Short mmCIF file of C-alpha atoms in Angstrom, two decimals:
data_model
loop_
_atom_site.label_atom_id
_atom_site.label_comp_id
_atom_site.label_asym_id
_atom_site.label_seq_id
_atom_site.Cartn_x
_atom_site.Cartn_y
_atom_site.Cartn_z
CA MET A 1 -65.92 8.01 -43.12
CA HIS A 2 -69.22 6.13 -42.95
CA ASN A 3 -69.09 5.75 -39.17
CA GLY A 4 -69.26 9.50 -38.66
CA LYS A 5 -72.15 9.18 -36.23
CA TRP A 6 -69.89 8.25 -33.33
CA MET A 7 -67.14 10.69 -34.25
CA LYS A 8 -67.10 13.75 -32.05
CA PRO A 9 -67.45 16.91 -34.10
CA THR A 10 -64.14 18.76 -34.03
CA GLN A 11 -65.56 22.00 -32.64
CA LYS A 12 -66.33 20.37 -29.28
CA ILE A 13 -62.72 19.39 -28.79
CA SER A 14 -60.74 21.62 -26.45
CA LEU A 15 -57.07 22.50 -26.69
CA ALA A 16 -56.50 20.72 -23.39
CA ASP A 17 -57.95 17.51 -24.90
CA ILE A 18 -55.51 17.66 -27.78
CA TRP A 19 -52.50 18.26 -25.56
CA ARG A 20 -53.59 15.32 -23.39
CA TRP A 21 -54.01 13.07 -26.43
CA LEU A 22 -50.61 14.08 -27.77
CA GLU A 23 -49.11 12.85 -24.49
CA GLU A 24 -50.18 9.38 -25.59
CA VAL A 25 -47.95 9.56 -28.69
CA PRO A 26 -44.53 8.07 -27.88
CA ASP A 27 -41.29 8.90 -29.63
CA PRO A 28 -40.81 6.01 -32.08
CA GLU A 29 -37.11 5.61 -31.28
CA ILE A 30 -37.26 6.25 -27.52
CA PRO A 31 -40.74 4.97 -26.64
CA VAL A 32 -40.50 5.82 -22.93
CA ILE A 33 -40.97 9.52 -23.63
CA HIS A 34 -43.84 11.19 -25.46
CA VAL A 35 -43.78 13.94 -28.03
CA VAL A 36 -44.99 16.67 -25.65
CA GLU A 37 -42.24 16.17 -23.06
CA MET A 38 -39.69 16.03 -25.88
CA GLY A 39 -40.56 19.63 -26.57
CA ILE A 40 -41.20 19.14 -30.27
CA ILE A 41 -44.85 20.26 -30.17
CA ARG A 42 -44.57 24.01 -30.54
CA ASP A 43 -48.25 24.88 -30.71
CA VAL A 44 -51.75 23.49 -30.85
CA SER A 45 -54.58 25.63 -32.12
CA LEU A 46 -58.11 25.40 -33.42
CA GLU A 47 -58.88 27.11 -36.68
CA GLU A 48 -62.63 26.88 -37.29
CA GLU A 49 -63.20 23.13 -37.62
CA LYS A 50 -59.57 22.30 -38.09
CA VAL A 51 -57.01 21.26 -35.49
CA VAL A 52 -53.53 22.62 -36.21
CA VAL A 53 -50.52 20.98 -34.58
CA THR A 54 -47.19 22.72 -35.09
CA LEU A 55 -44.08 20.55 -34.82
CA THR A 56 -40.37 21.28 -34.83
CA PRO A 57 -37.77 18.66 -35.78
CA THR A 58 -35.01 17.67 -33.37
CA TYR A 59 -32.39 17.26 -36.13
CA SER A 60 -32.78 18.45 -39.75
CA GLY A 61 -32.67 14.94 -41.10
CA CYS A 62 -34.26 13.02 -38.23
CA PRO A 63 -36.10 10.15 -39.94
CA ALA A 64 -38.38 9.73 -36.91
CA MET A 65 -40.19 12.97 -37.79
CA GLN A 66 -42.20 11.34 -40.56
CA VAL A 67 -43.20 8.50 -38.28
CA ILE A 68 -44.14 10.97 -35.54
CA GLU A 69 -46.35 12.85 -37.97
CA THR A 70 -48.14 9.65 -38.97
CA ASP A 71 -48.49 8.61 -35.32
CA ILE A 72 -50.04 11.96 -34.41
CA ARG A 73 -52.48 11.70 -37.33
CA THR A 74 -53.49 8.19 -36.25
CA ALA A 75 -53.79 9.07 -32.56
CA LEU A 76 -55.92 12.17 -33.15
CA ALA A 77 -58.07 10.45 -35.78
CA ASN A 78 -58.78 7.70 -33.23
CA LYS A 79 -59.99 10.41 -30.83
CA GLY A 80 -62.34 11.72 -33.46
CA VAL A 81 -60.37 14.64 -34.87
CA ALA A 82 -61.66 14.81 -38.44
CA HIS A 83 -59.66 17.77 -39.75
CA LEU A 84 -56.01 17.95 -38.81
CA GLU A 85 -53.21 20.01 -40.25
CA ILE A 86 -49.62 19.43 -39.18
CA ARG A 87 -47.24 22.31 -39.72
CA THR A 88 -43.47 22.26 -39.33
CA VAL A 89 -41.42 25.19 -38.08
CA LEU A 90 -37.63 25.35 -37.81
CA SER A 91 -37.31 28.56 -35.88
CA PRO A 92 -36.42 28.90 -33.07
CA PRO A 93 -34.42 25.68 -33.44
CA TRP A 94 -35.16 22.83 -31.06
CA THR A 95 -32.85 22.50 -28.09
CA THR A 96 -32.42 19.70 -25.57
CA ASP A 97 -33.32 22.32 -22.94
CA TRP A 98 -36.95 21.79 -24.01
CA LEU A 99 -36.88 18.20 -22.77
CA THR A 100 -38.79 18.30 -19.51
CA ASP A 101 -37.10 17.22 -16.27
CA GLY A 102 -39.53 14.30 -16.16
CA ALA A 103 -38.42 13.24 -19.64
CA LYS A 104 -34.75 13.43 -18.64
CA GLU A 105 -35.44 11.17 -15.66
CA LYS A 106 -37.26 8.69 -17.90
CA LEU A 107 -34.29 8.68 -20.29
CA ARG A 108 -31.93 7.86 -17.44
CA ALA A 109 -34.15 5.03 -16.20
CA TYR A 110 -34.28 3.69 -19.78
CA GLY A 111 -30.47 3.57 -19.95
CA ILE A 112 -29.79 6.81 -21.86
CA ALA A 113 -27.73 9.48 -20.11
CA PRO A 114 -29.79 12.69 -20.41
CA PRO A 115 -28.34 15.94 -21.76
CA PRO A 116 -27.16 18.67 -19.41
CA HIS A 117 -28.53 22.20 -19.75
CA SER A 118 -26.93 23.93 -22.73
CA THR A 119 -25.98 26.93 -20.62
CA ASP A 120 -24.00 24.66 -18.29
CA LYS A 121 -20.65 26.36 -17.74
CA ARG A 122 -18.61 23.33 -18.72
CA PHE A 123 -20.54 23.04 -21.97
CA LEU A 124 -20.05 26.71 -22.80
CA LEU A 125 -16.32 26.48 -22.17
CA THR A 126 -15.42 23.33 -24.02
CA GLY A 127 -18.43 22.48 -26.16
CA GLU A 128 -18.70 19.19 -24.36
CA ILE A 129 -19.43 17.90 -20.93
CA ARG A 130 -16.62 15.88 -19.46
CA GLU A 131 -18.63 14.34 -16.66
CA ILE A 132 -21.38 12.18 -18.07
CA ALA A 133 -22.77 9.89 -15.40
CA CYS A 134 -23.38 6.26 -16.34
CA PRO A 135 -27.17 5.76 -16.37
CA ARG A 136 -26.74 2.28 -14.87
CA CYS A 137 -24.28 2.65 -11.98
CA GLY A 138 -24.05 6.44 -11.68
CA SER A 139 -20.25 6.54 -11.99
CA THR A 140 -18.78 9.57 -13.74
CA GLN A 141 -15.77 7.49 -14.78
CA THR A 142 -17.06 7.35 -18.33
CA GLN A 143 -15.45 7.70 -21.71
CA LYS A 144 -16.72 8.91 -25.08
CA ILE A 145 -16.50 6.25 -27.78
CA SER A 146 -18.06 8.24 -30.59
CA GLU A 147 -19.70 11.62 -31.12
CA PHE A 148 -22.40 9.86 -33.14
CA GLY A 149 -24.66 7.04 -32.07
CA SER A 150 -27.70 4.96 -32.91
CA THR A 151 -29.84 8.02 -33.75
CA PRO A 152 -28.90 11.60 -34.73
CA CYS A 153 -29.55 12.82 -31.19
CA LYS A 154 -27.22 10.40 -29.38
CA ALA A 155 -23.51 9.84 -28.79
CA LEU A 156 -21.87 6.62 -27.66
CA TYR A 157 -20.17 6.31 -24.26
CA ARG A 158 -18.74 3.58 -22.10
CA CYS A 159 -18.61 3.32 -18.33
CA LYS A 160 -15.20 2.46 -16.95
CA ALA A 161 -16.65 1.44 -13.57
CA CYS A 162 -19.34 -1.07 -14.61
CA LEU A 163 -17.91 -1.56 -18.13
CA GLU A 164 -21.31 -1.08 -19.80
CA PRO A 165 -21.59 0.90 -23.03
CA PHE A 166 -24.44 3.42 -23.08
CA ASP A 167 -26.11 6.10 -25.18
CA TYR A 168 -25.83 9.75 -24.23
CA PHE A 169 -28.52 12.14 -25.46
CA LYS A 170 -26.28 14.92 -26.65
CA CYS A 171 -26.75 18.55 -25.87
CA LEU A 172 -28.14 20.55 -28.79
CA MET B 1 -40.66 46.67 -61.36
CA MET B 2 -37.95 44.72 -63.13
CA GLU B 3 -35.97 44.29 -59.90
CA GLN B 4 -38.37 41.86 -58.25
CA PRO B 5 -38.02 38.82 -60.54
CA ASN B 6 -34.26 39.26 -60.57
CA ILE B 7 -34.08 39.12 -56.80
CA GLN B 8 -36.33 36.09 -56.70
CA ALA B 9 -34.27 34.29 -59.34
CA ALA B 10 -31.05 35.23 -57.53
CA LEU B 11 -32.36 33.91 -54.21
CA PHE B 12 -33.59 30.73 -55.91
CA ASP B 13 -30.12 30.17 -57.38
CA TYR B 14 -28.51 30.93 -54.03
CA LEU B 15 -30.72 28.41 -52.22
CA LEU B 16 -29.94 25.79 -54.88
CA ARG B 17 -26.26 26.31 -54.14
CA LEU B 18 -26.81 25.71 -50.42
CA GLY B 19 -29.15 22.77 -50.94
CA ASP B 20 -27.02 21.11 -53.63
CA ASN B 21 -23.85 21.36 -51.53
CA SER B 22 -25.53 19.51 -48.66
CA LEU B 23 -27.33 17.06 -50.92
CA ILE B 24 -24.31 15.91 -52.91
CA LEU B 25 -22.00 15.69 -49.91
CA GLY B 26 -24.71 13.79 -48.01
CA GLN B 27 -25.01 11.36 -50.93
CA ARG B 28 -21.21 10.98 -51.07
CA LEU B 29 -20.94 10.26 -47.34
CA SER B 30 -23.73 7.71 -47.50
CA GLU B 31 -21.50 5.66 -49.84
CA TRP B 32 -19.47 4.84 -46.71
CA CYS B 33 -22.43 3.01 -45.18
CA GLY B 34 -21.12 -0.48 -44.35
CA HIS B 35 -17.59 0.34 -45.57
CA ALA B 36 -16.00 2.65 -42.99
CA PRO B 37 -12.80 1.45 -41.29
CA GLU B 38 -14.59 0.99 -37.97
CA LEU B 39 -18.18 0.69 -36.82
CA GLU B 40 -18.19 4.00 -34.95
CA GLU B 41 -17.07 5.85 -38.07
CA ASP B 42 -19.61 4.03 -40.20
CA ILE B 43 -22.28 5.37 -37.86
CA ALA B 44 -20.71 8.83 -37.66
CA LEU B 45 -20.41 9.34 -41.42
CA THR B 46 -23.95 8.17 -42.09
CA ASN B 47 -25.30 10.34 -39.25
CA ILE B 48 -23.59 13.34 -40.80
CA ALA B 49 -24.97 12.31 -44.20
CA LEU B 50 -28.44 12.27 -42.66
CA ASP B 51 -28.04 15.78 -41.22
CA LEU B 52 -26.82 17.04 -44.60
CA ILE B 53 -29.70 15.46 -46.50
CA GLY B 54 -32.10 16.99 -43.95
CA GLN B 55 -30.52 20.40 -44.52
CA ALA B 56 -30.75 19.90 -48.28
CA THR B 57 -34.46 19.10 -47.96
CA ASN B 58 -35.01 22.34 -46.03
CA PHE B 59 -33.02 24.48 -48.46
CA LEU B 60 -34.59 22.91 -51.55
CA ASN B 61 -38.11 23.11 -50.11
CA HIS B 62 -37.54 26.81 -49.63
CA ALA B 63 -36.04 27.13 -53.12
CA GLY B 64 -39.15 25.44 -54.49
CA THR B 65 -41.36 28.23 -53.11
CA LEU B 66 -39.37 30.72 -55.22
CA ASP B 67 -39.09 28.51 -58.29
CA ALA B 68 -40.79 29.87 -61.41
CA ARG B 69 -41.84 26.27 -62.11
CA GLY B 70 -42.91 25.55 -58.51
CA ARG B 71 -40.88 22.34 -58.17
CA SER B 72 -40.80 20.37 -54.91
CA ALA B 73 -37.59 19.54 -53.07
CA ASP B 74 -37.72 16.00 -54.50
CA GLU B 75 -38.21 17.24 -58.05
CA LEU B 76 -35.29 19.62 -57.65
CA ALA B 77 -33.07 16.89 -56.24
CA TYR B 78 -33.97 14.08 -58.58
CA LEU B 79 -35.08 15.60 -61.85
CA ARG B 80 -32.44 18.21 -62.63
CA ASP B 81 -29.47 17.44 -64.84
CA ALA B 82 -25.87 18.20 -63.92
CA GLY B 83 -25.78 21.57 -65.70
CA ASP B 84 -28.62 22.83 -63.50
CA PHE B 85 -26.89 21.82 -60.26
CA ARG B 86 -25.07 24.54 -58.33
CA CYS B 87 -22.94 22.53 -55.88
CA ALA B 88 -19.29 23.33 -55.26
CA ALA B 89 -16.55 21.18 -56.80
CA LEU B 90 -15.33 19.98 -53.40
CA VAL B 91 -18.51 18.06 -52.52
CA GLN B 92 -18.53 16.32 -55.90
CA GLN B 93 -15.14 14.70 -55.36
CA PRO B 94 -15.11 10.92 -54.86
CA ASN B 95 -14.55 9.56 -51.35
CA GLY B 96 -11.08 8.14 -51.99
CA ASP B 97 -9.63 6.71 -48.79
CA PHE B 98 -10.66 7.63 -45.25
CA ALA B 99 -8.11 10.47 -45.05
CA HIS B 100 -9.45 11.90 -48.29
CA THR B 101 -13.06 11.78 -47.04
CA LEU B 102 -12.19 13.32 -43.67
CA LEU B 103 -10.09 16.13 -45.13
CA ARG B 104 -12.87 16.94 -47.61
CA GLN B 105 -15.29 16.91 -44.69
CA TYR B 106 -13.09 19.14 -42.55
CA PHE B 107 -12.79 21.68 -45.38
CA PHE B 108 -16.56 21.68 -45.87
CA ASP B 109 -17.45 21.72 -42.15
CA ALA B 110 -15.08 24.65 -41.56
CA PHE B 111 -16.79 26.46 -44.45
CA GLN B 112 -20.31 25.79 -43.15
CA HIS B 113 -19.28 26.67 -39.61
CA LEU B 114 -18.35 30.16 -40.84
CA LEU B 115 -21.18 30.56 -43.34
CA LEU B 116 -24.17 29.51 -41.25
CA PRO B 117 -23.81 32.05 -38.39
CA ARG B 118 -23.77 34.77 -41.06
CA LEU B 119 -26.80 33.30 -42.82
CA SER B 120 -28.73 32.97 -39.57
CA ALA B 121 -28.84 36.79 -39.61
CA ALA B 122 -30.31 36.82 -43.16
CA GLN B 123 -33.30 39.07 -43.80
CA ASP B 124 -35.20 36.13 -45.26
CA PRO B 125 -36.62 34.49 -42.10
CA GLU B 126 -36.90 31.01 -43.64
CA LEU B 127 -33.25 31.05 -44.75
CA ALA B 128 -32.21 32.37 -41.34
CA GLY B 129 -34.20 29.62 -39.62
CA ILE B 130 -32.68 26.81 -41.70
CA ALA B 131 -29.19 28.22 -41.10
CA ALA B 132 -29.66 28.48 -37.31
CA LYS B 133 -31.02 24.95 -37.18
CA SER B 134 -28.20 23.52 -39.32
CA LEU B 135 -25.47 25.32 -37.39
CA LYS B 136 -26.22 23.32 -34.23
CA GLU B 137 -25.55 20.11 -36.16
CA VAL B 138 -22.50 21.46 -37.99
CA LYS B 139 -20.76 22.20 -34.68
CA TYR B 140 -20.71 18.45 -34.05
CA HIS B 141 -19.61 17.72 -37.63
CA LEU B 142 -16.68 20.12 -37.36
CA ARG B 143 -15.54 18.75 -34.01
CA HIS B 144 -15.53 15.28 -35.53
CA SER B 145 -13.72 16.09 -38.79
CA LYS B 146 -11.25 18.51 -37.24
CA SER B 147 -10.19 16.01 -34.60
CA TRP B 148 -9.69 13.42 -37.35
CA ALA B 149 -7.69 15.90 -39.43
CA HIS B 150 -5.36 16.33 -36.46
CA ARG B 151 -5.21 12.63 -35.67
CA LEU B 152 -4.48 11.52 -39.22
CA GLY B 153 -2.17 14.44 -39.98
CA MET B 154 -0.09 13.87 -36.86
CA GLY B 155 -0.60 10.12 -36.67
CA THR B 156 1.55 7.52 -38.32
CA GLU B 157 3.82 8.01 -41.32
CA GLU B 158 1.21 6.28 -43.44
CA SER B 159 -1.73 8.39 -42.24
CA HIS B 160 0.35 11.54 -42.75
CA ARG B 161 1.28 10.47 -46.28
CA ARG B 162 -2.37 9.86 -47.11
CA MET B 163 -3.40 13.24 -45.72
CA GLN B 164 -0.74 14.93 -47.85
CA GLN B 165 -2.02 13.06 -50.89
CA ALA B 166 -5.60 14.09 -50.08
CA LEU B 167 -4.53 17.71 -49.67
CA GLU B 168 -2.79 17.72 -53.04
CA THR B 169 -5.91 16.38 -54.73
CA LEU B 170 -8.50 18.47 -52.89
CA TRP B 171 -6.93 21.88 -52.44
CA THR B 172 -7.70 22.97 -56.00
CA TYR B 173 -11.40 22.31 -55.36
CA THR B 174 -11.69 24.51 -52.28
CA GLY B 175 -11.66 27.92 -54.01
CA ASP B 176 -15.09 27.85 -55.63
CA LEU B 177 -16.84 27.27 -52.28
CA PHE B 178 -16.48 31.02 -51.95
CA GLU B 179 -17.43 32.01 -55.50
CA LEU B 180 -19.93 34.89 -55.54
CA THR B 181 -22.14 35.48 -58.57
CA GLU B 182 -23.73 38.72 -59.79
CA GLY B 183 -26.94 37.42 -58.25
CA ASP B 184 -25.21 37.01 -54.87
CA HIS B 185 -23.92 40.58 -55.06
CA LEU B 186 -27.45 41.76 -55.83
CA LEU B 187 -28.79 39.88 -52.78
CA MET B 188 -26.01 41.33 -50.61
CA ARG B 189 -26.64 44.87 -51.89
CA GLU B 190 -30.34 44.51 -51.14
CA GLY B 191 -29.49 43.19 -47.67
CA ILE B 192 -31.35 39.92 -48.32
CA VAL B 193 -28.32 37.83 -47.52
CA PRO B 194 -25.43 39.02 -45.33
CA ASP B 195 -22.15 40.20 -46.80
CA LEU B 196 -20.14 37.09 -47.58
CA THR B 197 -16.98 38.71 -48.90
CA GLY B 198 -14.11 37.88 -46.60
CA LEU B 199 -15.40 34.37 -46.00
CA HIS B 200 -12.50 32.80 -47.91
CA ASP B 201 -9.93 34.61 -45.74
CA ALA B 202 -11.76 33.61 -42.57
CA TRP B 203 -11.78 30.01 -43.78
CA LYS B 204 -8.05 30.04 -44.46
CA GLU B 205 -7.48 31.39 -40.95
CA GLU B 206 -9.28 28.29 -39.67
CA VAL B 207 -7.72 25.58 -41.84
CA LEU B 208 -4.16 26.77 -42.51
CA PRO B 209 -3.01 26.53 -38.87
CA VAL B 210 -4.39 22.98 -38.70
CA LEU B 211 -2.54 21.95 -41.87
CA ASP B 212 0.55 23.69 -40.57
CA ALA B 213 0.39 21.95 -37.19
CA CYS B 214 0.18 18.62 -39.04
CA GLY B 215 3.16 19.50 -41.23
CA LEU B 216 1.07 19.37 -44.39
CA PRO B 217 2.35 21.90 -46.95
CA LEU B 218 -0.03 23.25 -49.61
CA PRO B 219 0.59 21.95 -53.12
CA GLU B 220 2.88 24.23 -55.10
CA GLY B 221 1.51 26.24 -57.99
CA ALA B 222 -2.06 25.17 -57.30
CA TYR B 223 -4.89 26.94 -59.10
CA PHE B 224 -8.53 27.01 -58.07
CA PHE B 225 -11.12 25.18 -60.14
CA GLU B 226 -14.10 27.45 -60.88
CA GLY B 227 -17.39 27.63 -62.72
CA THR B 228 -19.75 25.50 -60.63
CA ARG B 229 -22.12 28.41 -60.00
CA LYS B 230 -22.63 28.56 -63.76
CA GLY B 231 -23.13 24.81 -64.03
CA TYR B 232 -19.61 23.86 -65.17
CA HIS B 233 -18.79 20.89 -62.97
CA THR B 234 -16.13 18.27 -62.44
CA GLU B 235 -16.65 14.96 -64.24
CA HIS B 236 -17.76 13.31 -60.99
CA LEU B 237 -21.11 15.09 -60.65
CA GLY B 238 -22.71 13.34 -63.62
CA ASN B 239 -21.73 9.96 -62.19
CA ILE B 240 -23.10 10.57 -58.73
CA LEU B 241 -26.34 11.96 -60.16
CA ALA B 242 -26.76 8.89 -62.37
CA GLU B 243 -26.69 6.76 -59.25
CA MET B 244 -28.71 9.08 -57.01
CA GLN B 245 -31.41 9.83 -59.57
CA PHE B 246 -31.80 6.38 -61.07
CA LEU B 247 -34.75 5.24 -58.97
CA PRO B 248 -36.98 8.34 -59.19
CA ARG B 249 -36.30 8.56 -62.92
CA ALA B 250 -36.98 4.87 -63.55
CA TYR B 251 -40.10 4.86 -61.34
CA PRO B 252 -41.54 8.38 -61.52
CA ASP B 253 -43.63 9.44 -58.51
CA ALA B 254 -42.63 6.34 -56.52
CA GLN B 255 -43.32 6.86 -52.81
CA TRP B 256 -41.11 5.60 -50.01
#
């Protein structure tokens, strides 16, 4: 790039800077939460002059992953990161337990019922949680409409108290 | 010294099998987009298709690293001809009606639900990682297709009749899901992939009680179609490939 004179050389960037900048990258499908609190950034490291960001996908075929990668490249380039490598790891597989509590609260406020912890007794016993609280009115009188929703990570529910349909971020 | 290339070729072939199964079934399910009997099922079937195509990408990417010709996942998916595909006969079968699609899906989900926990203990860490990742998704797929198998099998006279029809068409194509090649036996002997003998019996233990509970008898005198691991496929594979591969073949190196 010709305007290299105002670009910070990569070696002066700290890991803490990168983590902070990544917090400015929203999830493209649920823009109220960012990629760090989603738990999909597995590692950030500096290798000589190169920044390496290691990602893990939520679902194998999640189409948002490609957008997220582009968004990270754009965000870090805007901060002056000249050499970036994005790696993808599958193991250990992503789990909704890696969503931070703050992220779960943001989901609820946005109208998406957050996932319970995967070691929740009711989940272990039946593979599903029977009591999903409506993110709008809080009632647990809710009903599953479909196991699959608007994105791979969501299921479709309806509240029998306030009659609103809503998304539920399913436990993975 | 001669062992090494054989193992690599065997693992390549094995990964093609896994990737091609997911790829072709994903492509089949995506044909329902905009056509399912209700909106929720339209979304469900295409979500499952998306998971399967994601799994296929992972398996084929890994296969590409072992390929003597170093092909990418896209090249493996879009530039091989039918004889070089390794997918099972079941996933090649046309969608038919909704009962047909859901029974095919239940048979495949039950198979994957038994296979993937075994593969997640594979010595090859990449294969184990893909399997562990996929298994989480397949649990949802199985819950969906199994509940539909019950609902349609025990539902109305018409839904029951259609399930019986689907069973009579599909049963013959379920045997080769479990076909093991000499290469597979080599991989099992070397401990690279877990022992998969006994998988067919475990699968029958899962599906037969469901069919029984629905009052769906197996077709009499059925034989099992075989040969897909050697590239001998049903007539339907060529047709689905013609559709799936048209664009990348007509516009080579086109980017999304």
